[in-house]
PDB file of C-alpha atoms in Angstrom:
ATOM      1  CA  UNK A1164      -4.117   0.289  18.164  1.00 92.00           C
ATOM      2  CA  UNK A1165      -5.603   0.468  14.805  1.00 93.00           C
ATOM      3  CA  UNK A1166      -3.671   3.188  12.747  1.00 93.00           C
ATOM      4  CA  UNK A1167      -0.045   2.205  14.688  1.00 96.00           C
ATOM      5  CA  UNK A1168      -0.710  -1.792  13.071  1.00 96.00           C
ATOM      6  CA  UNK A1169      -1.675  -0.064   9.640  1.00 95.00           C
ATOM      7  CA  UNK A1170       1.226   1.976   9.598  1.00 95.00           C
ATOM      8  CA  UNK A1171       3.519  -0.302  10.678  1.00 97.00           C
ATOM      9  CA  UNK A1172       2.503  -3.120   8.031  1.00 96.00           C
ATOM     10  CA  UNK A1173       2.797  -0.464   5.628  1.00 95.00           C
ATOM     11  CA  UNK A1174       6.518   0.260   5.924  1.00 96.00           C
ATOM     12  CA  UNK A1175       7.251  -2.862   6.046  1.00 97.00           C
ATOM     13  CA  UNK A1176       5.468  -3.852   2.807  1.00 97.00           C
ATOM     14  CA  UNK A1177       7.456  -0.587   1.543  1.00 96.00           C
ATOM     15  CA  UNK A1178      10.524  -1.364   3.081  1.00 97.00           C
ATOM     16  CA  UNK A1179      10.773  -4.722   0.891  1.00 97.00           C
ATOM     17  CA  UNK A1180       9.348  -2.853  -1.702  1.00 97.00           C
ATOM     18  CA  UNK A1181      12.439  -0.802  -2.355  1.00 97.00           C
ATOM     19  CA  UNK A1182      14.961  -3.808  -1.804  1.00 97.00           C
ATOM     20  CA  UNK A1183      13.373  -5.429  -4.874  1.00 96.00           C
ATOM     21  CA  UNK A1184      13.524  -1.823  -6.386  1.00 96.00           C
ATOM     22  CA  UNK A1185      17.324  -1.621  -5.322  1.00 95.00           C
ATOM     23  CA  UNK A1186      17.515  -4.937  -6.744  1.00 93.00           C
ATOM     24  CA  UNK A1187      16.218  -4.293  -9.834  1.00 93.00           C
ATOM     25  CA  UNK A1188      18.029  -0.943 -10.703  1.00 93.00           C
ATOM     26  CA  UNK A1189      21.308  -1.969 -10.279  1.00 91.00           C
ATOM     27  CA  UNK A1190      20.739  -5.226 -12.882  1.00 89.00           C
ATOM     28  CA  UNK A1191      21.006  -2.164 -15.283  1.00 90.00           C
ATOM     29  CA  UNK A1192      25.242  -2.492 -14.637  1.00 86.00           C
ATOM     30  CA  UNK A1193      24.978  -6.508 -14.936  1.00 83.00           C
ATOM     31  CA  UNK A1194      23.976  -8.791 -17.676  1.00 80.00           C
ATOM     32  CA  UNK A1195      21.195 -10.119 -16.226  1.00 79.00           C
ATOM     33  CA  UNK A1196      18.182 -12.198 -18.079  1.00 84.00           C
ATOM     34  CA  UNK A1197      14.813 -11.151 -18.046  1.00 87.00           C
ATOM     35  CA  UNK A1198      13.406 -13.851 -16.804  1.00 91.00           C
ATOM     36  CA  UNK A1199      15.343 -12.020 -13.422  1.00 91.00           C
ATOM     37  CA  UNK A1200      13.921  -8.720 -14.787  1.00 92.00           C
ATOM     38  CA  UNK A1201      10.876 -10.603 -15.050  1.00 94.00           C
ATOM     39  CA  UNK A1202      10.728 -12.088 -11.648  1.00 95.00           C
ATOM     40  CA  UNK A1203      11.585  -8.719  -9.220  1.00 95.00           C
ATOM     41  CA  UNK A1204       9.047  -6.778 -11.382  1.00 96.00           C
ATOM     42  CA  UNK A1205       6.651  -9.590 -10.343  1.00 96.00           C
ATOM     43  CA  UNK A1206       7.925  -9.395  -6.884  1.00 97.00           C
ATOM     44  CA  UNK A1207       7.055  -5.882  -6.729  1.00 97.00           C
ATOM     45  CA  UNK A1208       3.576  -6.494  -7.962  1.00 96.00           C
ATOM     46  CA  UNK A1209       2.709  -8.483  -5.132  1.00 97.00           C
ATOM     47  CA  UNK A1210       4.128  -6.496  -2.910  1.00 96.00           C
ATOM     48  CA  UNK A1211       1.642  -3.661  -4.158  1.00 94.00           C
ATOM     49  CA  UNK A1212      -1.322  -6.233  -4.111  1.00 95.00           C
ATOM     50  CA  UNK A1213      -0.441  -6.445  -0.561  1.00 97.00           C
ATOM     51  CA  UNK A1214      -0.415  -2.517   0.343  1.00 94.00           C
ATOM     52  CA  UNK A1215      -3.968  -2.323  -1.402  1.00 92.00           C
ATOM     53  CA  UNK A1216      -4.909  -5.448   0.908  1.00 96.00           C
ATOM     54  CA  UNK A1217      -3.707  -3.841   3.718  1.00 96.00           C
ATOM     55  CA  UNK A1218      -5.493  -0.459   2.746  1.00 93.00           C
ATOM     56  CA  UNK A1219      -8.592  -2.171   2.525  1.00 93.00           C
ATOM     57  CA  UNK A1220      -8.423  -4.342   5.058  1.00 96.00           C
ATOM     58  CA  UNK A1221      -7.652  -1.189   7.314  1.00 95.00           C
ATOM     59  CA  UNK A1222     -10.601   0.744   6.743  1.00 93.00           C
ATOM     60  CA  UNK A1223     -12.897  -2.364   7.150  1.00 95.00           C
ATOM     61  CA  UNK A1224     -11.621  -2.882  10.517  1.00 96.00           C
ATOM     62  CA  UNK A1225     -12.606   1.033  11.030  1.00 94.00           C
ATOM     63  CA  UNK A1226     -15.656   0.622   9.129  1.00 95.00           C
ATOM     64  CA  UNK A1227     -16.303  -2.429  12.151  1.00 95.00           C
ATOM     65  CA  UNK A1228     -15.990   0.758  14.787  1.00 95.00           C
ATOM     66  CA  UNK A1229     -18.302   2.921  13.493  1.00 95.00           C
ATOM     67  CA  UNK A1230     -21.835   3.250  15.173  1.00 96.00           C
ATOM     68  CA  UNK A1231     -24.825   3.552  12.765  1.00 95.00           C
ATOM     69  CA  UNK A1232     -25.278   6.803  13.023  1.00 96.00           C
ATOM     70  CA  UNK A1233     -21.385   6.906  11.892  1.00 96.00           C
ATOM     71  CA  UNK A1234     -22.111   5.014   9.158  1.00 95.00           C
ATOM     72  CA  UNK A1235     -23.481   7.451   6.715  1.00 94.00           C
ATOM     73  CA  UNK A1236     -19.749   9.529   7.157  1.00 94.00           C
ATOM     74  CA  UNK A1237     -17.398   6.340   6.805  1.00 94.00           C
ATOM     75  CA  UNK A1238     -19.320   5.909   3.581  1.00 92.00           C
ATOM     76  CA  UNK A1239     -18.225   9.419   2.554  1.00 90.00           C
ATOM     77  CA  UNK A1240     -14.916   9.015   3.158  1.00 90.00           C
ATOM     78  CA  UNK A1241     -15.092   5.656   1.041  1.00 90.00           C
ATOM     79  CA  UNK A1242     -15.488   7.563  -2.262  1.00 87.00           C
ATOM     80  CA  UNK A1243     -12.544   9.872  -1.496  1.00 86.00           C
ATOM     81  CA  UNK A1244      -9.879   6.883  -0.178  1.00 83.00           C
ATOM     82  CA  UNK A1245      -8.585   7.216  -3.801  1.00 79.00           C
ATOM     83  CA  UNK A1246      -7.195  10.623  -3.799  1.00 79.00           C
ATOM     84  CA  UNK A1247      -5.809   9.964  -0.088  1.00 76.00           C
ATOM     85  CA  UNK A1248      -3.914   7.197  -1.120  1.00 71.00           C
ATOM     86  CA  UNK A1249      -2.566   8.567  -4.318  1.00 71.00           C
ATOM     87  CA  UNK A1250       1.073   9.216  -4.555  1.00 66.00           C
ATOM     88  CA  UNK A1251       0.716  12.610  -6.277  1.00 63.00           C
ATOM     89  CA  UNK A1252      -1.915  13.750  -3.860  1.00 52.00           C
ATOM     90  CA  UNK A1253      -0.572  12.355  -0.615  1.00 52.00           C
ATOM     91  CA  UNK A1254       3.656  14.212  -1.948  1.00 49.00           C
ATOM     92  CA  UNK A1255       1.307  17.664  -1.613  1.00 52.00           C
ATOM     93  CA  UNK A1256       0.344  17.196   1.614  1.00 47.00           C
TER      94      UNK A1256
END
């Protein structure tokens, strides 16, 4: 259930990012104000922050499920999470 909820939240947020990127790059064909472009980029930043929060909360929830003897393994996992969510690493999988 945790994984499915996490995947659903990430997918929804990534769809919103894609929508805003489509709007942003379509403005290259129009005369738009710098303010409008900056607003779109700011929205993208907000959604990227949301993704990081979703990931963080997901692993916090997983930690809550760990038995005491699993905590050391969880700590080991946390040192690998940055690489796991790296776009370059993700593409290689």
